[in-house]
């Protein structure tokens, strides 16, 4: 009986063995059915599209956006991510790529039905009483249709495009190869970690294309929204959700991208923006679970409620990260440079070299002078976060990946507000939320959590120190302990002492040469040059040169010290 591979497909015994040089097939390639021929074919398609847009002669921002759209869902998502990375691309390119919304030509209705039948393993008519033939929306990853369940419930059905995950895996595999070759040629890690960017990209793809994960996010977010009268989220039907299909409540509403329609319907745009940002602050800083892609198409207003949809991308923050981030945002609002520096150093922890702290603080002062004195209504969050991230990279500080997600979400939210609700001051609202939540009860609760965490760390630190001291005492009693000691600020005195010893040594050599040459002179040794024995003459010459060198060295070093 044939064995089965880890992914459920029949295999042979060789596929399930471990050898000295690893498995015969890479698990990533095996999982997504990637082949060398398929990679070459995809590379040919990419090259053809690149030639079509005349890449060799340069790209304008508009042509780059059009090319990304032509290359497919992977590159659309890459473009969306690059639009928030102004440290990689010039700002005009970022602004143009921000227009990418992953719209695509709709899938044939027959393909949608075939996908649903394959996922459920039974006729669609047993589950849905009706499915609209015209999609509500069609993106590069999936398509959404309005439908009615057999029981009469009005739902929205999100169906993933067949093969889209395999195409993305193929593209990521190619990108990995390119990044690997690039890092061998260029020390790119000093500018941007190419491999890290590719892996971050794949993590995003994998989470966005796993619709079961999105269904769980919807369920969790639905529980969060229950505590807010003005917030809502579609409820998923978990028994009908799969890796490629999400079934959720249908929401009839007006997208935030249509402010005129909202105004005509009697809504106050400023109130919507204020509540949205305040709730986002609650998600991010209080719950540690937030919508990571709050663009206008993912936010609807329905029945007086702000409804968040499409939770394929969510972010999570632990207690410590939330506390540090809360302090840093408050520091920006208060234009408090030391508090901002303290927050970044708390992120750095023990990863930063203490010897570089002075330069780090100096660079932070520059950033705070540039951004901290700007009025909050004029603060460009994208530029501020980019400057902060670049500065951290220069000093070898690795910020948590969750902070990158927060930064992207804040930039997306700020861009949406600037375009559709420009009167809303995002940073001010978030700082007000932080201040309002600094009640005595909340402060005490946060302090207890912090003390508990720090107490746990301190206890383990003390126990570790005691264990190490036991080893040190054991080595000391056996005469095996050595101590390496460095005196801070001792370099200059030791250098001066070294110069003094060198000059004294040279002076003794000069004196010895003069004395020795004089003895040879009075001894009258032959041969003789200029009335002086040759050996004595050479001794006098060397002594004179060394004497001149000592004099010049003392003179010029003295002048350099005066200039300082």
Coordinates of N, CA, C and O in Angstrom, one line a residue, residues 87-240:
X87 N 11.2 54.9 2.1 CA 12.6 54.7 2.2 C 13.2 53.9 1.1 O 14.4 53.8 0.9
X88 N 12.2 53.2 0.4 CA 12.6 52.4 -0.8 C 12.4 53.1 -2.1 O 13.2 53.1 -3.0
X89 N 11.2 53.7 -2.2 CA 10.8 54.4 -3.5 C 10.7 55.9 -3.2 O 10.3 56.3 -2.1
X90 N 10.9 56.8 -4.2 CA 10.6 58.2 -4.1 C 9.1 58.4 -3.8 O 8.3 57.6 -4.2
X91 N 8.8 59.5 -3.1 CA 7.5 59.8 -2.7 C 6.5 59.9 -3.9 O 5.3 59.4 -3.7
X92 N 6.8 60.5 -5.1 CA 5.8 60.5 -6.2 C 5.4 59.0 -6.6 O 4.2 58.8 -6.9
X93 N 6.3 58.1 -6.6 CA 6.0 56.7 -6.9 C 5.1 56.1 -5.8 O 4.1 55.4 -6.1
X94 N 5.4 56.4 -4.5 CA 4.5 55.9 -3.4 C 3.1 56.4 -3.6 O 2.2 55.7 -3.4
X95 N 3.0 57.7 -3.9 CA 1.7 58.3 -4.0 C 0.9 57.6 -5.2 O -0.3 57.4 -5.0
X96 N 1.5 57.3 -6.3 CA 0.8 56.7 -7.4 C 0.5 55.2 -7.1 O -0.6 54.8 -7.4
X97 N 1.4 54.5 -6.4 CA 1.1 53.1 -6.1 C 0.0 53.0 -5.0 O -0.7 52.0 -4.9
X98 N -0.2 54.1 -4.3 CA -1.3 54.0 -3.3 C -2.7 53.9 -4.0 O -3.7 53.6 -3.3
X99 N -2.7 54.2 -5.3 CA -4.0 54.2 -6.0 C -4.4 52.7 -6.3 O -5.5 52.5 -6.8
X100 N -3.4 51.8 -6.1 CA -3.7 50.4 -6.4 C -4.8 49.9 -5.4 O -4.5 49.9 -4.2
X101 N -5.9 49.4 -5.9 CA -6.9 48.8 -5.1 C -7.2 47.4 -5.4 O -8.2 46.8 -5.0
X102 N -6.4 46.8 -6.3 CA -6.5 45.3 -6.6 C -7.8 45.0 -7.3 O -8.3 43.9 -7.3
X103 N -8.4 46.0 -8.0 CA -9.6 45.7 -8.8 C -9.2 44.8 -10.0 O -8.1 45.0 -10.5
X104 N -10.1 44.0 -10.4 CA -9.8 43.0 -11.5 C -11.0 42.7 -12.3 O -12.1 42.9 -11.8
X105 N -10.8 42.1 -13.5 CA -12.0 41.7 -14.2 C -12.7 40.6 -13.5 O -12.0 39.7 -12.9
X106 N -14.0 40.5 -13.5 CA -14.8 39.5 -12.7 C -14.6 38.1 -13.3 O -14.3 37.9 -14.5
X107 N -14.6 37.1 -12.4 CA -14.6 35.7 -12.7 C -15.9 35.4 -13.4 O -16.9 35.9 -13.1
X108 N -15.9 34.4 -14.3 CA -17.1 33.9 -14.9 C -18.0 33.3 -13.8 O -17.5 32.7 -12.9
X109 N -19.3 33.5 -13.9 CA -20.2 33.0 -12.9 C -20.1 31.5 -12.7 O -20.2 30.9 -11.7
X110 N -19.9 30.8 -13.9 CA -19.7 29.3 -13.9 C -18.5 28.9 -13.0 O -18.6 27.9 -12.3
X111 N -17.4 29.7 -13.1 CA -16.2 29.4 -12.3 C -16.5 29.5 -10.8 O -16.1 28.7 -10.0
X112 N -17.3 30.5 -10.4 CA -17.7 30.7 -9.0 C -18.5 29.5 -8.5 O -18.3 28.9 -7.5
X113 N -19.5 29.0 -9.4 CA -20.3 27.8 -9.0 C -19.4 26.6 -8.9 O -19.6 25.8 -7.9
X114 N -18.5 26.4 -9.8 CA -17.6 25.2 -9.7 C -16.8 25.2 -8.5 O -16.5 24.2 -7.9
X115 N -16.3 26.4 -8.1 CA -15.4 26.6 -6.9 C -16.2 26.2 -5.7 O -15.8 25.5 -4.8
X116 N -17.5 26.7 -5.6 CA -18.3 26.4 -4.4 C -18.7 24.9 -4.3 O -18.6 24.3 -3.3
X117 N -19.0 24.3 -5.5 CA -19.3 22.9 -5.5 C -18.1 22.1 -5.1 O -18.2 21.1 -4.3
X118 N -16.9 22.4 -5.5 CA -15.7 21.7 -5.1 C -15.4 21.9 -3.6 O -15.0 20.9 -3.0
X119 N -15.6 23.1 -3.1 CA -15.3 23.3 -1.7 C -16.3 22.6 -0.8 O -15.9 22.0 0.2
X120 N -17.6 22.6 -1.1 CA -18.6 21.9 -0.2 C -18.8 20.4 -0.5 O -19.3 19.7 0.3
X121 N -18.4 20.0 -1.7 CA -18.5 18.6 -2.0 C -20.0 18.2 -2.2 O -20.3 17.0 -2.1
X122 N -20.8 19.1 -2.6 CA -22.2 18.8 -2.8 C -22.8 20.0 -3.7 O -22.2 21.0 -3.8
X123 N -24.0 19.7 -4.2 CA -24.6 20.8 -5.1 C -24.8 22.1 -4.4 O -25.2 22.1 -3.2
X124 N -24.6 23.2 -5.1 CA -24.7 24.5 -4.5 C -26.1 24.8 -4.1 O -26.4 25.5 -3.1
X125 N -27.1 24.2 -4.8 CA -28.5 24.4 -4.5 C -28.9 23.9 -3.1 O -29.9 24.4 -2.6
X126 N -28.2 23.0 -2.6 CA -28.5 22.5 -1.2 C -28.2 23.5 -0.1 O -28.6 23.4 1.0
X127 N -27.3 24.5 -0.5 CA -26.9 25.5 0.5 C -27.5 26.9 0.2 O -28.0 27.5 1.2
X128 N -27.4 27.3 -1.0 CA -27.9 28.6 -1.4 C -29.2 28.5 -2.2 O -29.3 27.8 -3.2
X129 N -30.1 29.3 -1.8 CA -31.4 29.4 -2.5 C -31.2 30.2 -3.8 O -31.8 30.0 -4.8
X130 N -30.3 31.2 -3.7 CA -30.0 32.1 -4.9 C -28.7 32.8 -4.7 O -28.3 33.1 -3.6
X131 N -28.0 32.9 -5.8 CA -26.7 33.6 -5.9 C -26.8 34.6 -7.0 O -27.0 34.2 -8.2
X132 N -26.5 35.9 -6.7 CA -26.5 36.9 -7.8 C -25.5 36.6 -8.8 O -24.3 36.3 -8.4
X133 N -25.8 36.7 -10.1 CA -24.8 36.5 -11.1 C -23.8 37.6 -11.2 O -22.7 37.4 -11.6
X134 N -24.2 38.8 -10.9 CA -23.3 40.0 -11.0 C -22.6 40.2 -9.6 O -23.3 40.3 -8.6
X135 N -21.3 40.2 -9.6 CA -20.6 40.3 -8.3 C -20.7 41.7 -7.7 O -20.9 42.7 -8.4
X136 N -20.7 41.7 -6.4 CA -20.6 43.0 -5.7 C -19.3 43.7 -5.8 O -19.2 44.9 -5.9
X137 N -18.3 42.9 -5.9 CA -16.9 43.4 -6.1 C -16.0 42.3 -6.6 O -16.2 41.2 -6.3
X138 N -15.0 42.7 -7.4 CA -14.1 41.7 -8.0 C -12.7 42.2 -7.8 O -12.3 43.3 -8.4
X139 N -11.9 41.6 -7.0 CA -10.5 41.9 -6.7 C -9.6 40.9 -7.3 O -10.0 39.9 -7.8
X140 N -8.3 41.2 -7.2 CA -7.3 40.2 -7.8 C -7.2 38.9 -7.0 O -6.8 37.9 -7.5
X141 N -7.6 38.9 -5.7 CA -7.6 37.7 -4.9 C -8.9 37.0 -4.9 O -8.9 35.7 -4.9
X142 N -10.0 37.7 -4.9 CA -11.3 37.0 -4.7 C -12.4 37.9 -5.3 O -12.2 39.0 -5.7
X143 N -13.6 37.3 -5.3 CA -14.8 37.9 -5.8 C -16.0 37.7 -4.8 O -16.1 36.7 -4.2
X144 N -16.8 38.8 -4.6 CA -17.9 38.7 -3.6 C -19.2 38.8 -4.4 O -19.4 39.7 -5.2
X145 N -20.1 37.9 -4.0 CA -21.5 37.8 -4.6 C -22.5 37.9 -3.4 O -22.3 37.3 -2.3
X146 N -23.6 38.6 -3.7 CA -24.7 38.6 -2.8 C -25.5 37.3 -3.0 O -25.7 36.8 -4.1
X147 N -25.9 36.7 -1.9 CA -26.7 35.4 -2.0 C -27.7 35.2 -0.9 O -27.7 36.0 0.1
X148 N -28.5 34.3 -1.1 CA -29.6 33.9 0.0 C -29.4 32.5 0.3 O -29.4 31.6 -0.6
X149 N -29.3 32.2 1.6 CA -29.2 30.8 2.1 C -30.6 30.1 1.9 O -31.6 30.8 1.8
X150 N -30.5 28.8 2.0 CA -31.8 28.1 1.9 C -32.8 28.5 3.0 O -34.0 28.5 2.8
X151 N -32.3 28.9 4.2 CA -33.1 29.3 5.3 C -33.7 30.7 5.1 O -34.4 31.2 5.9
X152 N -33.2 31.4 4.1 CA -33.7 32.8 3.8 C -32.8 33.9 4.3 O -33.1 35.1 4.1
X153 N -31.6 33.6 4.9 CA -30.6 34.6 5.3 C -30.0 35.3 4.2 O -29.6 34.6 3.2
X154 N -29.8 36.6 4.2 CA -29.2 37.4 3.2 C -27.7 37.4 3.5 O -27.3 37.9 4.6
X155 N -26.9 36.9 2.7 CA -25.4 36.8 2.9 C -24.6 37.3 1.8 O -25.1 37.5 0.7
X156 N -23.3 37.5 2.1 CA -22.3 37.8 1.1 C -21.3 36.6 1.0 O -20.9 36.1 2.1
X157 N -21.0 36.2 -0.2 CA -20.1 35.0 -0.4 C -18.9 35.5 -1.1 O -18.9 36.0 -2.2
X158 N -17.7 35.3 -0.4 CA -16.4 35.7 -0.9 C -15.7 34.4 -1.4 O -15.5 33.5 -0.6
X159 N -15.5 34.4 -2.7 CA -14.9 33.2 -3.3 C -13.5 33.5 -3.9 O -13.3 34.5 -4.6
X160 N -12.5 32.7 -3.5 CA -11.1 33.0 -3.9 C -11.0 32.5 -5.4 O -11.5 31.5 -5.8
X161 N -10.2 33.3 -6.1 CA -9.9 32.9 -7.5 C -9.1 31.6 -7.6 O -8.1 31.5 -6.9
X162 N -9.5 30.7 -8.4 CA -8.7 29.4 -8.5 C -7.3 29.7 -8.9 O -7.0 30.4 -9.9
X163 N -6.4 29.0 -8.2 CA -5.0 29.1 -8.6 C -4.2 30.4 -8.2 O -3.0 30.5 -8.4
X164 N -4.9 31.3 -7.5 CA -4.3 32.6 -7.2 C -3.2 32.4 -6.1 O -2.1 33.0 -6.2
X165 N -3.4 31.4 -5.2 CA -2.4 31.2 -4.2 C -1.1 30.6 -4.8 O 0.0 30.9 -4.4
X166 N -1.3 29.6 -5.7 CA -0.2 29.0 -6.4 C 0.6 30.0 -7.2 O 1.8 30.0 -7.3
X167 N -0.1 31.0 -7.9 CA 0.5 32.0 -8.7 C 1.4 32.9 -7.8 O 2.5 33.2 -8.1
X168 N 0.8 33.2 -6.6 CA 1.6 34.1 -5.6 C 2.8 33.3 -5.1 O 3.9 33.9 -5.0
X169 N 2.6 32.0 -4.9 CA 3.8 31.2 -4.4 C 4.9 31.1 -5.4 O 6.0 31.2 -5.1
X170 N 4.4 31.0 -6.7 CA 5.4 31.0 -7.8 C 6.2 32.3 -7.9 O 7.4 32.3 -8.0
X171 N 5.5 33.4 -7.7 CA 6.1 34.8 -7.8 C 7.1 34.9 -6.6 O 8.2 35.5 -6.7
X172 N 6.6 34.5 -5.4 CA 7.5 34.6 -4.2 C 8.7 33.8 -4.3 O 9.8 34.2 -3.9
X173 N 8.6 32.6 -4.9 CA 9.7 31.7 -5.1 C 10.8 32.4 -6.0 O 12.0 32.4 -5.8
X174 N 10.3 33.1 -7.1 CA 11.2 33.8 -8.0 C 11.8 35.0 -7.2 O 13.0 35.2 -7.3
X175 N 11.0 35.7 -6.4 CA 11.6 36.8 -5.6 C 12.6 36.4 -4.6 O 13.6 37.1 -4.4
X176 N 12.4 35.2 -4.0 CA 13.4 34.7 -3.1 C 14.7 34.4 -3.8 O 15.8 34.7 -3.2
X177 N 14.7 33.9 -5.0 CA 15.9 33.6 -5.7 C 16.6 34.9 -6.1 O 17.8 35.0 -5.9
X178 N 15.8 35.9 -6.5 CA 16.4 37.2 -6.9 C 17.0 37.9 -5.6 O 18.2 38.4 -5.7
X179 N 16.3 37.8 -4.5 CA 16.8 38.4 -3.3 C 18.1 37.7 -2.8 O 19.0 38.4 -2.3
X180 N 18.1 36.4 -3.0 CA 19.3 35.7 -2.6 C 20.5 36.1 -3.4 O 21.6 36.2 -2.9
X181 N 20.3 36.2 -4.7 CA 21.4 36.6 -5.6 C 21.8 38.1 -5.3 O 23.0 38.4 -5.3
X182 N 20.9 38.9 -5.0 CA 21.1 40.3 -4.8 C 22.0 40.6 -3.5 O 22.9 41.4 -3.5
X183 N 21.6 39.8 -2.5 CA 22.4 40.0 -1.2 C 23.8 39.5 -1.3 O 24.6 39.9 -0.5
X184 N 24.1 38.6 -2.3 CA 25.5 38.2 -2.5 C 26.3 39.3 -3.2 O 27.5 39.4 -3.0
X185 N 25.6 40.1 -4.0 CA 26.3 41.1 -4.8 C 26.4 42.4 -4.1 O 27.5 43.1 -4.0
X186 N 25.3 42.8 -3.4 CA 25.2 44.1 -2.8 C 24.9 43.9 -1.3 O 24.1 43.0 -0.9
X187 N 25.6 44.7 -0.5 CA 25.3 44.6 1.0 C 24.0 45.4 1.3 O 24.0 46.4 1.9
X188 N 22.9 44.8 0.8 CA 21.7 45.5 0.8 C 21.1 45.6 2.2 O 20.2 46.4 2.5
X189 N 21.6 44.7 3.1 CA 21.0 44.7 4.5 C 21.2 46.1 5.2 O 20.5 46.4 6.1
X190 N 22.3 46.9 4.7 CA 22.5 48.2 5.3 C 21.4 49.2 4.8 O 21.3 50.2 5.4
X191 N 20.7 48.9 3.7 CA 19.7 49.8 3.2 C 18.3 49.2 3.5 O 17.5 49.8 4.2
X192 N 18.1 48.0 3.0 CA 16.8 47.3 3.2 C 17.0 45.8 3.2 O 17.8 45.3 2.3
X193 N 16.5 45.1 4.1 CA 16.6 43.6 4.1 C 15.7 43.0 3.1 O 14.5 42.8 3.3
X194 N 16.3 42.7 1.9 CA 15.5 42.2 0.8 C 14.8 40.9 1.2 O 13.7 40.7 0.9
X195 N 15.6 40.0 1.8 CA 15.0 38.7 2.1 C 13.9 38.9 3.2 O 12.9 38.2 3.1
X196 N 14.1 39.8 4.1 CA 13.1 40.0 5.1 C 11.8 40.6 4.5 O 10.7 40.2 4.9
X197 N 12.0 41.5 3.5 CA 10.8 42.1 2.8 C 10.0 41.0 2.1 O 8.8 40.9 2.1
X198 N 10.8 40.0 1.4 CA 10.1 39.0 0.7 C 9.3 38.1 1.6 O 8.2 37.7 1.3
X199 N 10.0 37.7 2.7 CA 9.3 36.8 3.7 C 8.1 37.5 4.3 O 7.1 36.9 4.6
X200 N 8.2 38.8 4.6 CA 7.1 39.6 5.1 C 5.9 39.6 4.1 O 4.8 39.4 4.5
X201 N 6.3 39.7 2.8 CA 5.4 39.7 1.8 C 4.6 38.3 1.7 O 3.4 38.3 1.6
X202 N 5.4 37.2 1.8 CA 4.7 35.9 1.8 C 3.8 35.7 3.0 O 2.7 35.1 2.9
X203 N 4.2 36.2 4.2 CA 3.4 36.0 5.4 C 2.1 36.7 5.1 O 1.0 36.2 5.5
X204 N 2.1 37.9 4.5 CA 0.9 38.7 4.2 C 0.0 37.9 3.2 O -1.2 37.8 3.4
X205 N 0.6 37.4 2.2 CA -0.1 36.6 1.2 C -0.8 35.4 1.8 O -2.0 35.1 1.6
X206 N 0.0 34.7 2.6 CA -0.5 33.4 3.2 C -1.7 33.7 4.1 O -2.7 33.0 4.1
X207 N -1.6 34.8 4.9 CA -2.8 35.1 5.8 C -4.0 35.6 5.0 O -5.1 35.3 5.3
X208 N -3.7 36.4 4.0 CA -4.8 37.0 3.2 C -5.5 35.9 2.3 O -6.7 36.1 2.0
X209 N -4.8 34.9 1.9 CA -5.5 33.9 1.1 C -6.0 32.7 1.9 O -6.5 31.7 1.3
X210 N -5.8 32.7 3.2 CA -6.4 31.6 4.0 C -7.7 32.2 4.6 O -7.8 32.9 5.6
X211 N -8.9 31.9 3.9 CA -10.1 32.5 4.3 C -10.7 32.0 5.6 O -11.5 32.6 6.2
X212 N -10.2 30.8 6.0 CA -10.6 30.3 7.4 C -10.1 31.3 8.4 O -10.8 31.6 9.4
X213 N -8.9 31.8 8.2 CA -8.3 32.7 9.1 C -9.1 34.0 9.1 O -9.4 34.6 10.2
X214 N -9.5 34.5 7.9 CA -10.3 35.7 7.9 C -11.7 35.5 8.6 O -12.2 36.4 9.3
X215 N -12.3 34.3 8.4 CA -13.5 34.0 9.1 C -13.4 34.1 10.6 O -14.2 34.6 11.4
X216 N -12.3 33.6 11.2 CA -12.0 33.6 12.6 C -11.8 35.1 13.0 O -12.2 35.5 14.1
X217 N -11.1 35.9 12.2 CA -10.9 37.3 12.5 C -12.2 38.0 12.6 O -12.5 38.8 13.5
X218 N -13.1 37.7 11.7 CA -14.5 38.3 11.7 C -15.2 38.0 12.9 O -15.9 38.8 13.5
X219 N -15.1 36.7 13.3 CA -15.8 36.3 14.5 C -15.3 37.0 15.8 O -16.0 37.5 16.6
X220 N -13.9 37.1 15.9 CA -13.3 37.8 17.0 C -13.6 39.3 17.0 O -13.9 39.9 18.1
X221 N -13.6 39.9 15.8 CA -13.9 41.3 15.7 C -15.3 41.6 16.0 O -15.7 42.7 16.5
X222 N -16.2 40.7 15.7 CA -17.6 40.8 16.0 C -17.9 40.9 17.5 O -18.7 41.7 17.9
X223 N -17.1 40.1 18.2 CA -17.3 40.2 19.7 C -16.7 41.5 20.2 O -17.3 42.1 21.2
X224 N -15.7 42.0 19.6 CA -15.1 43.3 20.0 C -16.1 44.4 19.8 O -16.3 45.3 20.6
X225 N -16.8 44.4 18.6 CA -17.7 45.5 18.2 C -19.0 45.5 19.1 O -19.7 46.5 19.2
X226 N -19.2 44.4 19.8 CA -20.4 44.3 20.6 C -20.4 45.3 21.7 O -21.5 45.7 22.2
X227 N -19.2 45.8 22.1 CA -19.1 46.8 23.2 C -19.2 48.2 22.7 O -19.1 49.1 23.5
X228 N -19.5 48.4 21.4 CA -19.6 49.8 20.9 C -20.9 49.9 20.1 O -21.2 49.1 19.2
X229 N -21.7 50.9 20.4 CA -23.0 51.1 19.8 C -22.9 51.5 18.3 O -23.7 51.2 17.5
X230 N -21.8 52.2 18.0 CA -21.6 52.7 16.6 C -20.7 51.9 15.7 O -20.5 52.3 14.6
X231 N -20.2 50.8 16.2 CA -19.3 49.9 15.4 C -20.0 48.6 15.1 O -20.7 48.0 16.0
X232 N -19.7 48.0 14.0 CA -20.2 46.7 13.6 C -19.3 46.0 12.7 O -18.4 46.6 12.1
X233 N -19.6 44.7 12.5 CA -18.7 43.9 11.6 C -19.6 42.7 11.2 O -20.4 42.2 12.0
X234 N -19.5 42.3 9.9 CA -20.3 41.1 9.5 C -20.1 39.9 10.3 O -18.9 39.6 10.7
X235 N -21.1 39.1 10.6 CA -21.0 37.9 11.3 C -20.7 36.7 10.3 O -21.5 36.5 9.4
X236 N -19.7 36.0 10.5 CA -19.4 34.8 9.6 C -20.2 33.6 9.9 O -20.6 33.4 11.1
X237 N -20.5 32.8 8.9 CA -21.2 31.5 9.1 C -20.1 30.5 9.0 O -19.7 30.0 8.0
X238 N -19.5 30.1 10.2 CA -18.3 29.3 10.3 C -18.5 27.9 9.6 O -17.5 27.4 9.1
X239 N -19.7 27.4 9.7 CA -19.9 26.0 9.1 C -19.9 26.0 7.6 O -19.8 25.0 7.0
X240 N -20.0 27.2 7.0 CA -20.0 27.4 5.6 C -18.7 28.0 5.1 O -18.5 28.2 3.9

